[in-house]
PDB file of C-alpha atoms and ligand atoms in Angstrom:
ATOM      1  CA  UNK A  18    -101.047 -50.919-155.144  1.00  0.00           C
ATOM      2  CA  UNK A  19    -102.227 -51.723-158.728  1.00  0.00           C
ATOM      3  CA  UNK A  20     -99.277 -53.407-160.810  1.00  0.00           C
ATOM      4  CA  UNK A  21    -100.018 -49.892-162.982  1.00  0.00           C
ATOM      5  CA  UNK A  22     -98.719 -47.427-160.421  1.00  0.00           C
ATOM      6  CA  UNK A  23     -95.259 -46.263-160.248  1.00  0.00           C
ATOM      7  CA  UNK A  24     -93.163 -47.953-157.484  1.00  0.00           C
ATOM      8  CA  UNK A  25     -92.815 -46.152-154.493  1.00  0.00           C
ATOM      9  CA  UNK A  26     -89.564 -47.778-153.038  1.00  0.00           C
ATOM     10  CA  UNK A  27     -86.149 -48.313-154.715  1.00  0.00           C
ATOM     11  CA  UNK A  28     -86.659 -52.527-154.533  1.00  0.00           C
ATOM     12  CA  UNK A  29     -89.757 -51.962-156.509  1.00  0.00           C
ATOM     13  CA  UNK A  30     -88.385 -49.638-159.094  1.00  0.00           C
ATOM     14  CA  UNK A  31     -85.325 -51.703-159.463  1.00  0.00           C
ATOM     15  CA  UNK A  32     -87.746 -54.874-160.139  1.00  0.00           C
ATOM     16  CA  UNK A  33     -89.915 -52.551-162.642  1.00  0.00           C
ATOM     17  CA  UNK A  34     -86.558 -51.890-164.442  1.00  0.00           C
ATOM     18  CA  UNK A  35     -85.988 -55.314-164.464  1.00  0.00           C
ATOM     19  CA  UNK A  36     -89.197 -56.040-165.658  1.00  0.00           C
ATOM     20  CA  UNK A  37     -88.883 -53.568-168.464  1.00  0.00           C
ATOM     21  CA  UNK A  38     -85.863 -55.065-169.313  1.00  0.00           C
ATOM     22  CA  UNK A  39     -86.907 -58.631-169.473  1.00  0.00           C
ATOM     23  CA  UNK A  40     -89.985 -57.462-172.028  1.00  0.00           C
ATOM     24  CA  UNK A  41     -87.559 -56.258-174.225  1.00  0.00           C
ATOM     25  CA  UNK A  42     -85.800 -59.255-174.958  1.00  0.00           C
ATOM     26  CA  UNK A  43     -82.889 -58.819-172.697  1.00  0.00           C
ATOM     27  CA  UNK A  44     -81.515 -62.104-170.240  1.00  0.00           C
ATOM     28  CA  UNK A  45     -82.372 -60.264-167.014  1.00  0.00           C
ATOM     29  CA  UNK A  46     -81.118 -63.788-165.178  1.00  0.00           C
ATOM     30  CA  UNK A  47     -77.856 -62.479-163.636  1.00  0.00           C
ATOM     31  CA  UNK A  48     -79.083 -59.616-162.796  1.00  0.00           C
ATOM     32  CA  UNK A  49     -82.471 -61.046-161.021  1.00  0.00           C
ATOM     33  CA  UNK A  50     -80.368 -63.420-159.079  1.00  0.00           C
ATOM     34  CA  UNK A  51     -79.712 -60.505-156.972  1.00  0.00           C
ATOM     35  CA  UNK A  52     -83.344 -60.156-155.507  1.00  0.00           C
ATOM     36  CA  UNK A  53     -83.119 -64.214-154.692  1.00  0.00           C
ATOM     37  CA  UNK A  54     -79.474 -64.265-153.389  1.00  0.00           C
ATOM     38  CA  UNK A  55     -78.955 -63.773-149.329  1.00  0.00           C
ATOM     39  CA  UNK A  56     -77.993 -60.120-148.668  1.00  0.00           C
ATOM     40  CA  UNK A  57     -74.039 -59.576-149.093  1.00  0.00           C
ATOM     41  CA  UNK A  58     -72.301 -59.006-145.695  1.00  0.00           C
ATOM     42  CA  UNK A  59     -70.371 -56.049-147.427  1.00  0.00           C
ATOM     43  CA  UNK A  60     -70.880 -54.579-150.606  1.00  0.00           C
ATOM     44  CA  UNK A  61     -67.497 -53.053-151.836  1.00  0.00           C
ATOM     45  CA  UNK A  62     -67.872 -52.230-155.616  1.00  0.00           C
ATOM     46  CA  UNK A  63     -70.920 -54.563-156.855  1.00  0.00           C
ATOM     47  CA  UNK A  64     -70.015 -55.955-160.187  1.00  0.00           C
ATOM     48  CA  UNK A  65     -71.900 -54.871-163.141  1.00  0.00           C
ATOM     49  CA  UNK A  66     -74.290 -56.609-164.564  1.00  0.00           C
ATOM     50  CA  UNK A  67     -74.282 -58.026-167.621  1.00  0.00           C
ATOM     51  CA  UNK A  68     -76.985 -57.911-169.989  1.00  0.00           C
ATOM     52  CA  UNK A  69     -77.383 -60.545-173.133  1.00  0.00           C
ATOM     53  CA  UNK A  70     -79.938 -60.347-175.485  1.00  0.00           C
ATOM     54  CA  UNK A  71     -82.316 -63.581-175.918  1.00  0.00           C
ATOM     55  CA  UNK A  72     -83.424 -63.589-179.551  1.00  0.00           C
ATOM     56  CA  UNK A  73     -82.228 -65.976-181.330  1.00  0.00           C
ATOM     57  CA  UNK A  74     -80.153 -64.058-184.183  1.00  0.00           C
ATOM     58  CA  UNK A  75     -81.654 -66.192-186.900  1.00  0.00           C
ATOM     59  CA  UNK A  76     -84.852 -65.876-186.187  1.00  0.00           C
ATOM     60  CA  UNK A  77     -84.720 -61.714-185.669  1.00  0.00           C
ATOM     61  CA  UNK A  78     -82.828 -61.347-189.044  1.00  0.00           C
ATOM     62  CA  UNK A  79     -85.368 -63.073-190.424  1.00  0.00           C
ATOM     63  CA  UNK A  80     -88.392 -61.298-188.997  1.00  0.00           C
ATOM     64  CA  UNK A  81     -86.528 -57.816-190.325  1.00  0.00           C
ATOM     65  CA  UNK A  82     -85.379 -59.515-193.737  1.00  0.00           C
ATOM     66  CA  UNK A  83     -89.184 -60.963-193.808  1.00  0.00           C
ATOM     67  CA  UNK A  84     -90.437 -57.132-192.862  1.00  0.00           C
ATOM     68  CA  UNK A  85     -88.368 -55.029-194.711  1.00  0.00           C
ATOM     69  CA  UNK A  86     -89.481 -56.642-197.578  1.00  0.00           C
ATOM     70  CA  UNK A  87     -93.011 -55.751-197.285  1.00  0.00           C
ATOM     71  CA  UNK A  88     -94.019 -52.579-199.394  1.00  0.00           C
ATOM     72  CA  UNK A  89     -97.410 -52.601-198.270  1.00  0.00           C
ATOM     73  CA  UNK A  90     -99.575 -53.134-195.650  1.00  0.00           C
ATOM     74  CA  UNK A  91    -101.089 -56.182-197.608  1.00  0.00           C
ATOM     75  CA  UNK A  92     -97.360 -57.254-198.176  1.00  0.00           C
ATOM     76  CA  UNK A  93     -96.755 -56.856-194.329  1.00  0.00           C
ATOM     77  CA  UNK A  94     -99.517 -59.218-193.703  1.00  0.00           C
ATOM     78  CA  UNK A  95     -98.743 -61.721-196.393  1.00  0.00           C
ATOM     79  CA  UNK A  96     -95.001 -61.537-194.329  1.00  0.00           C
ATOM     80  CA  UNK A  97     -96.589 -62.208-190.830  1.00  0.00           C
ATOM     81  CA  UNK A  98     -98.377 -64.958-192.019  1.00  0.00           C
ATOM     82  CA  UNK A  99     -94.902 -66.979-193.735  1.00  0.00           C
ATOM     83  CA  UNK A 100     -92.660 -66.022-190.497  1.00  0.00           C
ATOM     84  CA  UNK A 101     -92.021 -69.227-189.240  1.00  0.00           C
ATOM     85  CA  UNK A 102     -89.613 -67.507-186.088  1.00  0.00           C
ATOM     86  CA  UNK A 103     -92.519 -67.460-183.485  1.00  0.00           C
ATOM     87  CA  UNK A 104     -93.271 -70.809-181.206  1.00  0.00           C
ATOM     88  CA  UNK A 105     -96.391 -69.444-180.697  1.00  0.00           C
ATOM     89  CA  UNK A 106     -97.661 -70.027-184.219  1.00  0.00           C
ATOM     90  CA  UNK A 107     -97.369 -73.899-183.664  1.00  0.00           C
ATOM     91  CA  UNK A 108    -100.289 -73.716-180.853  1.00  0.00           C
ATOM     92  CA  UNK A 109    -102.116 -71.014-182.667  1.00  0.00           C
ATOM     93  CA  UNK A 110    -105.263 -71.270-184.585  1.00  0.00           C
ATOM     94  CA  UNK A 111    -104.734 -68.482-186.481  1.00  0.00           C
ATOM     95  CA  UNK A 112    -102.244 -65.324-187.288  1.00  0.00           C
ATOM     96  CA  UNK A 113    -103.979 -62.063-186.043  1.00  0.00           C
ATOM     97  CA  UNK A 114    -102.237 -59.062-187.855  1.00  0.00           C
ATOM     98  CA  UNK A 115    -104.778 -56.537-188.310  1.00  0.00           C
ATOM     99  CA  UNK A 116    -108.267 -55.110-188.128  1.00  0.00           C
ATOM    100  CA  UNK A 117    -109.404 -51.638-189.787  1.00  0.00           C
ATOM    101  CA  UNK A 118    -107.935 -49.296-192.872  1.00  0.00           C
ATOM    102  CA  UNK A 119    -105.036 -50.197-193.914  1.00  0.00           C
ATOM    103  CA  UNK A 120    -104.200 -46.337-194.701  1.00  0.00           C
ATOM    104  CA  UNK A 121    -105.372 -44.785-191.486  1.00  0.00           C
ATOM    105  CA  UNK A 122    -104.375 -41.491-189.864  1.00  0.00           C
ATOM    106  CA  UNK A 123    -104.803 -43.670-186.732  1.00  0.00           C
ATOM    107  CA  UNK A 124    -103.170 -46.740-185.595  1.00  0.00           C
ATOM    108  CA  UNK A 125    -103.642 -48.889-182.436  1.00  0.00           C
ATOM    109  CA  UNK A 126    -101.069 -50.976-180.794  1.00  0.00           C
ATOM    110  CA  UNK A 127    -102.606 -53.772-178.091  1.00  0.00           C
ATOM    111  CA  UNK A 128    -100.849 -56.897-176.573  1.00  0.00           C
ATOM    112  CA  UNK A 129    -101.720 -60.029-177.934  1.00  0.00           C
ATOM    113  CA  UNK A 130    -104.446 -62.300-179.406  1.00  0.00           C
ATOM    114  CA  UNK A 131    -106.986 -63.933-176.695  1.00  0.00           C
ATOM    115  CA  UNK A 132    -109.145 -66.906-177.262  1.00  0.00           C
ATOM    116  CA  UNK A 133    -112.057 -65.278-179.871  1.00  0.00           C
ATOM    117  CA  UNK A 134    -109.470 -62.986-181.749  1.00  0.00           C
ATOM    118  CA  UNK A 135    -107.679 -66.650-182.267  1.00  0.00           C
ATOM    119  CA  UNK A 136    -110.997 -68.031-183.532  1.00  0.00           C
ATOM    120  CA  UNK A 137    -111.909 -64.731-185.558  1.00  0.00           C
ATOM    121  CA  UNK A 138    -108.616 -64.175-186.874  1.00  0.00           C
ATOM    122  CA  UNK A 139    -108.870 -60.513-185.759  1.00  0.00           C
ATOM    123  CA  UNK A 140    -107.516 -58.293-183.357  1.00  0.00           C
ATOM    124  CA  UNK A 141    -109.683 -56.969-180.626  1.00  0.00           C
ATOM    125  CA  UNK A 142    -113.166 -58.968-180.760  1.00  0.00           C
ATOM    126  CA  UNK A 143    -113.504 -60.590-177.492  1.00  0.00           C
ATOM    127  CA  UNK A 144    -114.743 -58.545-174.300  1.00  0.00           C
ATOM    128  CA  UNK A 145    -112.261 -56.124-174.177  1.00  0.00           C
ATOM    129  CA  UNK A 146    -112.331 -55.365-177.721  1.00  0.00           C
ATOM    130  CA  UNK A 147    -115.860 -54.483-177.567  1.00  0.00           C
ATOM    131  CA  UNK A 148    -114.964 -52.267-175.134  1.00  0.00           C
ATOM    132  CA  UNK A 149    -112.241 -50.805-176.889  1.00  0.00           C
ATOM    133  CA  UNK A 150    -114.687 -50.388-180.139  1.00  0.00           C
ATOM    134  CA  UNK A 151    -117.006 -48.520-177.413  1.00  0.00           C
ATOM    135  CA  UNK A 152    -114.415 -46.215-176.059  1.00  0.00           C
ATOM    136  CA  UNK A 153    -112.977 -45.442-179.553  1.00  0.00           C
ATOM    137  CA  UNK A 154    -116.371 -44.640-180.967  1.00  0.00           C
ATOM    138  CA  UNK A 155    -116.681 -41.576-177.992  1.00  0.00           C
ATOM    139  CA  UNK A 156    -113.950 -40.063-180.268  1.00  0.00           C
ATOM    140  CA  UNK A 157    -115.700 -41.111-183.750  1.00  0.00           C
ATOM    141  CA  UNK A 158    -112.687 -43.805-184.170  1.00  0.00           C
ATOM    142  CA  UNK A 159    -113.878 -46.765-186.215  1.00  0.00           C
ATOM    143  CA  UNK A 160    -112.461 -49.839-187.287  1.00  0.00           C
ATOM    144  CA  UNK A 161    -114.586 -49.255-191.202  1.00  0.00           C
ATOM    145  CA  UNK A 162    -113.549 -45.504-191.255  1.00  0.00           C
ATOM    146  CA  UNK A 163    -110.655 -44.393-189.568  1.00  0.00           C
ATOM    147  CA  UNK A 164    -108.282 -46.966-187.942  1.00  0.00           C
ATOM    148  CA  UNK A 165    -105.992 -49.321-188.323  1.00  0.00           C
ATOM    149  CA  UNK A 166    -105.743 -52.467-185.406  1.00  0.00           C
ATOM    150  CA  UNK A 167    -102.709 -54.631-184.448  1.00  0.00           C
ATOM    151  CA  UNK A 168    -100.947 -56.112-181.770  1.00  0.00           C
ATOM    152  CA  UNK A 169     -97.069 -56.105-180.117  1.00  0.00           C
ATOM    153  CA  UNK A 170     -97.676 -60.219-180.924  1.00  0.00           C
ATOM    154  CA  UNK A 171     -99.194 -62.022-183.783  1.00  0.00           C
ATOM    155  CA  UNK A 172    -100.347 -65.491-182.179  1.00  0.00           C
ATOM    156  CA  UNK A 173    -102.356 -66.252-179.119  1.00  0.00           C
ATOM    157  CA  UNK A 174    -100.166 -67.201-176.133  1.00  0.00           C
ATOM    158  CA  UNK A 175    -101.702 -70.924-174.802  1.00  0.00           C
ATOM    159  CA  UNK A 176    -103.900 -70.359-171.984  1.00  0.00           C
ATOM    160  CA  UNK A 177    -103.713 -66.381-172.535  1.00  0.00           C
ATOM    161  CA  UNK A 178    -100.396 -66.280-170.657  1.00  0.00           C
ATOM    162  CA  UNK A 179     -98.323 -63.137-171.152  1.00  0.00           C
ATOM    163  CA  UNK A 180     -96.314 -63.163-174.050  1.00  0.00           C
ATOM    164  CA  UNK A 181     -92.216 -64.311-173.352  1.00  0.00           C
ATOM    165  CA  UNK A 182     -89.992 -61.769-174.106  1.00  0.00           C
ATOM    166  CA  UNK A 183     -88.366 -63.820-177.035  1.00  0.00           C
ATOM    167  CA  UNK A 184     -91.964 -64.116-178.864  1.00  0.00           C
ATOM    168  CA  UNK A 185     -92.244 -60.435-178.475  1.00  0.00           C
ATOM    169  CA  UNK A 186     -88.826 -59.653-180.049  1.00  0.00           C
ATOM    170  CA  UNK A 187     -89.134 -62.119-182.621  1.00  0.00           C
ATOM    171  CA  UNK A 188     -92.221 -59.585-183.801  1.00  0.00           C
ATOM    172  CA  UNK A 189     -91.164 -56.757-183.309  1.00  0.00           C
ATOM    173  CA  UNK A 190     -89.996 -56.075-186.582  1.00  0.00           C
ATOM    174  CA  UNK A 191     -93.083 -56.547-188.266  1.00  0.00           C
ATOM    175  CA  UNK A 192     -94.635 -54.123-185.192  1.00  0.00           C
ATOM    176  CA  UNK A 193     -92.182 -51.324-186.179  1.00  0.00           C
ATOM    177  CA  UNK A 194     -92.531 -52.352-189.844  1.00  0.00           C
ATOM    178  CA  UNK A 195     -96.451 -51.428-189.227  1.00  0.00           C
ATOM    179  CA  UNK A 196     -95.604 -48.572-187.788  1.00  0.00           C
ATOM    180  CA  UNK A 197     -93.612 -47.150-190.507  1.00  0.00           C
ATOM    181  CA  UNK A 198     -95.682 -48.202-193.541  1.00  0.00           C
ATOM    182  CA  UNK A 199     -98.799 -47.076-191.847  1.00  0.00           C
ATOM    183  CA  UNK A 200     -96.848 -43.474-190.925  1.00  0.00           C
ATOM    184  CA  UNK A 201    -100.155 -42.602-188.706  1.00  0.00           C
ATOM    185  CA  UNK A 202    -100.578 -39.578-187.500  1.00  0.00           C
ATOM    186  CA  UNK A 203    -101.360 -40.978-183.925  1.00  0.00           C
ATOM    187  CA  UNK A 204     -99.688 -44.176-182.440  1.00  0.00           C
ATOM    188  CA  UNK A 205    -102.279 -45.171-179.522  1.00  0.00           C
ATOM    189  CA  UNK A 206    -100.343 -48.097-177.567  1.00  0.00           C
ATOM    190  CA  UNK A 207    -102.441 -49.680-175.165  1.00  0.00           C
ATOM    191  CA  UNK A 208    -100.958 -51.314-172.031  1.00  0.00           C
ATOM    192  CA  UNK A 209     -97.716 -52.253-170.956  1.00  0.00           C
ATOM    193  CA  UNK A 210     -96.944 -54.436-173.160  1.00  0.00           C
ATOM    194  CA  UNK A 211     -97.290 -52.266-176.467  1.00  0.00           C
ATOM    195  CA  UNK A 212     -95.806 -49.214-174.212  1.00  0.00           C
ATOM    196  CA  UNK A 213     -92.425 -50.713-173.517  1.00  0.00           C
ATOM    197  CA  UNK A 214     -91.823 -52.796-176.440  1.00  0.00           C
ATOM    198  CA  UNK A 215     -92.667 -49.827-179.171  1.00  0.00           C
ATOM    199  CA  UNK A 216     -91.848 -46.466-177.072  1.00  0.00           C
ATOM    200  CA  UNK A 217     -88.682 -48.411-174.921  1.00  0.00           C
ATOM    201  CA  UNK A 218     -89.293 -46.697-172.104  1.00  0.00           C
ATOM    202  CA  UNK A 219     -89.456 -48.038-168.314  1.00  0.00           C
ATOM    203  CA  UNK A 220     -92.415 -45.945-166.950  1.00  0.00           C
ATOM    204  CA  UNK A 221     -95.692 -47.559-165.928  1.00  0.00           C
ATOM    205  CA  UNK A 222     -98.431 -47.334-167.759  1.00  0.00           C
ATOM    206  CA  UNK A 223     -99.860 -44.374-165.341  1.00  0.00           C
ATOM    207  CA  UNK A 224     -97.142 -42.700-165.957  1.00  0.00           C
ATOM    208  CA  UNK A 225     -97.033 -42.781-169.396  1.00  0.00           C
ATOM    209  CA  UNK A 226    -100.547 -42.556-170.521  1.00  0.00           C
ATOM    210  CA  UNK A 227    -102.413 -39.330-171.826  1.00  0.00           C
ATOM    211  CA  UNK A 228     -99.166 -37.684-172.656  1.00  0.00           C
ATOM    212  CA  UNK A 229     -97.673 -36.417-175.752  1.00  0.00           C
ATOM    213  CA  UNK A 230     -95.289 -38.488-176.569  1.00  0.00           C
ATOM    214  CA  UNK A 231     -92.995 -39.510-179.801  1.00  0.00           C
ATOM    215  CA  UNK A 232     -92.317 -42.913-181.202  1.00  0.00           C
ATOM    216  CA  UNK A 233     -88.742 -42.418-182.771  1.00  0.00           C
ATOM    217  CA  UNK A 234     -86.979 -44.634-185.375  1.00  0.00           C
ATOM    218  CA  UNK A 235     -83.108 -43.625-186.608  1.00  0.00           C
ATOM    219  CA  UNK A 236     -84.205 -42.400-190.139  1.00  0.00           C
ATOM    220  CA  UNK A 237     -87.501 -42.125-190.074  1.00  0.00           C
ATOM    221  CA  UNK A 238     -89.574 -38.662-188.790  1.00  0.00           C
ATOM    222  CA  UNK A 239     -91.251 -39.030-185.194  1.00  0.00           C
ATOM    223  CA  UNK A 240     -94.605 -40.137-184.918  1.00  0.00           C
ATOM    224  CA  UNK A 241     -97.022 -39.205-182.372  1.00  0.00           C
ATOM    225  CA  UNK A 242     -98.002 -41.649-179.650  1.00  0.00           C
ATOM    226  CA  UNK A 243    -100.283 -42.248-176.753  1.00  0.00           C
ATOM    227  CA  UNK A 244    -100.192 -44.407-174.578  1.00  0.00           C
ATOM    228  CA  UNK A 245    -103.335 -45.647-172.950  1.00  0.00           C
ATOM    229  CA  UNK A 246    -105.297 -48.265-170.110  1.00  0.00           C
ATOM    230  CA  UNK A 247    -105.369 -51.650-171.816  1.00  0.00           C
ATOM    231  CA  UNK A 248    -109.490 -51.885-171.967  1.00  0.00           C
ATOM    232  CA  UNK A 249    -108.910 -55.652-170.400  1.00  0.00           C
ATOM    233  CA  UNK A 250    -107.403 -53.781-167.648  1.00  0.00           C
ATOM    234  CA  UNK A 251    -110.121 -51.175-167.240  1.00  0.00           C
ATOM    235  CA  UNK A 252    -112.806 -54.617-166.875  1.00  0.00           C
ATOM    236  CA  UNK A 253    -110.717 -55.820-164.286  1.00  0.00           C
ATOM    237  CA  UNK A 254    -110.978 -52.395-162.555  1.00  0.00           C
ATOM    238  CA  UNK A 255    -114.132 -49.825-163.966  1.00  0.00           C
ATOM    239  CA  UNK A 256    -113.300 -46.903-161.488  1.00  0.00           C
ATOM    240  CA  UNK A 257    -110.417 -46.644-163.950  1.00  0.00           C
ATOM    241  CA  UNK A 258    -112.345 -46.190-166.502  1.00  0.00           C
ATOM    242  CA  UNK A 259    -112.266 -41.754-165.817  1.00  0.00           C
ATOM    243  CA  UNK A 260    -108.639 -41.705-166.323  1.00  0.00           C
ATOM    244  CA  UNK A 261    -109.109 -43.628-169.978  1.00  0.00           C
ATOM    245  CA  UNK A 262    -111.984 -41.073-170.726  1.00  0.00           C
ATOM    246  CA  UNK A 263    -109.573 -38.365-169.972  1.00  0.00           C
ATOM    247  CA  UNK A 264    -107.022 -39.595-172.192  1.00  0.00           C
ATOM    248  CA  UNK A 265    -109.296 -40.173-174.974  1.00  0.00           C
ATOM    249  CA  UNK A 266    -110.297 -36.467-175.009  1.00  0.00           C
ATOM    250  CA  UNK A 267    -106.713 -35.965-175.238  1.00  0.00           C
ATOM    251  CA  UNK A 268    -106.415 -38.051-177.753  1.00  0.00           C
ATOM    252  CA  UNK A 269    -108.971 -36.431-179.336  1.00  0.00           C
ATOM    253  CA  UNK A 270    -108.143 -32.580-179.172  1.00  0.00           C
ATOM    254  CA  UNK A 271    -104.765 -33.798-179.998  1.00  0.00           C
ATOM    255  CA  UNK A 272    -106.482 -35.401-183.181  1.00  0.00           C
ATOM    256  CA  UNK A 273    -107.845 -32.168-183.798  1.00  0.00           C
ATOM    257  CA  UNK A 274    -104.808 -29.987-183.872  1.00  0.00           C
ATOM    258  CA  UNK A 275    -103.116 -32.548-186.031  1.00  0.00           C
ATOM    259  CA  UNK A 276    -106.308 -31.767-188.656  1.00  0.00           C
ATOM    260  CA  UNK A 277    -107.504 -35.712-188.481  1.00  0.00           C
ATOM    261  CA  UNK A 278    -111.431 -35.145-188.508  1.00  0.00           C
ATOM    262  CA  UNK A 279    -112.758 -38.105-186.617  1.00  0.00           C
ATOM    263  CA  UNK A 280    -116.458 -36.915-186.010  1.00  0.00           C
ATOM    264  CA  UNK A 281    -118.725 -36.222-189.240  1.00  0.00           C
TER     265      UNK A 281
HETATM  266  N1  URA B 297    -106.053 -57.877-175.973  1.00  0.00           N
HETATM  267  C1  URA B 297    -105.103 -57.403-176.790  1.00  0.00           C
HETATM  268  O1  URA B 297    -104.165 -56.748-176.361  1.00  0.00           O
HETATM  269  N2  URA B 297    -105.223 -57.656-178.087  1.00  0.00           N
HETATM  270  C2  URA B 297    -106.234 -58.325-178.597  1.00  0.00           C
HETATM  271  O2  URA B 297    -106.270 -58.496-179.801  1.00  0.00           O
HETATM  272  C3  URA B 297    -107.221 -58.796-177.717  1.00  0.00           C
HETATM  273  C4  URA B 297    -107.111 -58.565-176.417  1.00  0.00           C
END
């Protein structure tokens, strides 16, 4: 079974949930301590578990202080770049916020910086981002015309490893800060990563992606999402590469109906 598809037993789903949990910044240790313990004899009432976040309070009121101060895209970046809250930065050539137009009807939403987009300074340039540039351009997306590139993290994780659940939280202001200055009219999150943290919701990926969905904020309108294969994920496995056409002609007629032109 791909790590994609939905579990199909109630151990699985409870470890997905878990999962889900731990990638948004919740301690999941108490709780995960139940897959590693020996089976109880007798289960009367199981005690609840308890759930604690992990980000470090300073370092979160400082990412939202840090974002809500940004007016501007250009301010947003300027922001990303001082925030001192992320480990990651330490090991990290350079900060990758962005790639595109700052003011399009289109934003994108991957994981995190690899090992050229470090070295570039840009989201998305390595293999996978040539693929994504490929896959976009199907649709007449374009990183010069009509869309705006970022990631759930702003640093390169040593050795590519997946990003901790404290490094994601401690961005995630600036990702939702993004969100709202850029007010696109399509979120595209690709992979799990961006799915969970932005949308908080517990599906996998196949479950989630080609739908119609709505990224919702307390104050702010909804905004349209998508969620979509990661294109690192579709060079791992190319026969999956039919479900990611499908959803970009979703995202495309969707496009359509919300009157974005995206083919001249
Ligand atoms: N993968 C991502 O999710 N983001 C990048 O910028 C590069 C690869």
């Amino acid at each position: 079974m791909s790590p994609l598809d939905s579990p199909a037993n109630p151990a699985d789903a409870a470890r997905a949930a878990l999962a889900f949990w731990r990638s948004a910044g919740v301690d999941m240790d108490v709780a995960e301590a139940v897959f590693t313990a020996p089976a109880p004899q007798a289960q009367p009432s199981a005690p609840a578990v308890r759930l604690r976040a992990k980000a470090a309070p300073q370092t979160a009121d400082a990412a939202r202080a840090l974002a809500a101060g940004a007016n501007s895209i250009a301010e947003l970046r300027a922001a990303v770049a001082a925030f001192e809250g992320c480990a990651l930065k330490a090991t990290a050539r350079s900060t990758v916020f962005s790639d595109g137009v700052d003011d399009a009807p289109v934003l994108l939403i991957g994981e995190a910086p690899g090992k050229d987009e470090d070295e570039q300074g840009k989201p998305f340039v390595g293999r996978s981002g040539q693929l994504l540039d490929r896959m976009l351009a199907e649709i007449g997306l374009s990183r010069s015309s009509n869309i705006l590139i970022s990631n759930t993290i702003f640093w390169r994780p040593p050795g590519n490893r997946d990003p901790t659940p404290g490094e994601i939280i401690a961005c995630l202001p600036f990702v939702e800060r993004l969100i709202a200055l850029s007010s696109p009219k399509l979120l595209i999150l690709t992979g799990k990563a961006a799915a969970h943290t932005v949308l908080k919701r517990e599906e996998g990926v196949m479950k989630l992606r080609g739908r119609r969905l709505n990224y919702t904020r307390e104050g702010s309108a909804p905004v349209n999402a998508m969620v979509m294969l990661h294109p690192a994920y579709l060079l791992r496995q190319p026969q999956q590469k039919r479900l990611a056409w499908l959803d970009l002609l979703a995202a495309e007629t969707w496009l359509r109906e919300l009157g974005v032109a995206t083919r001249t």
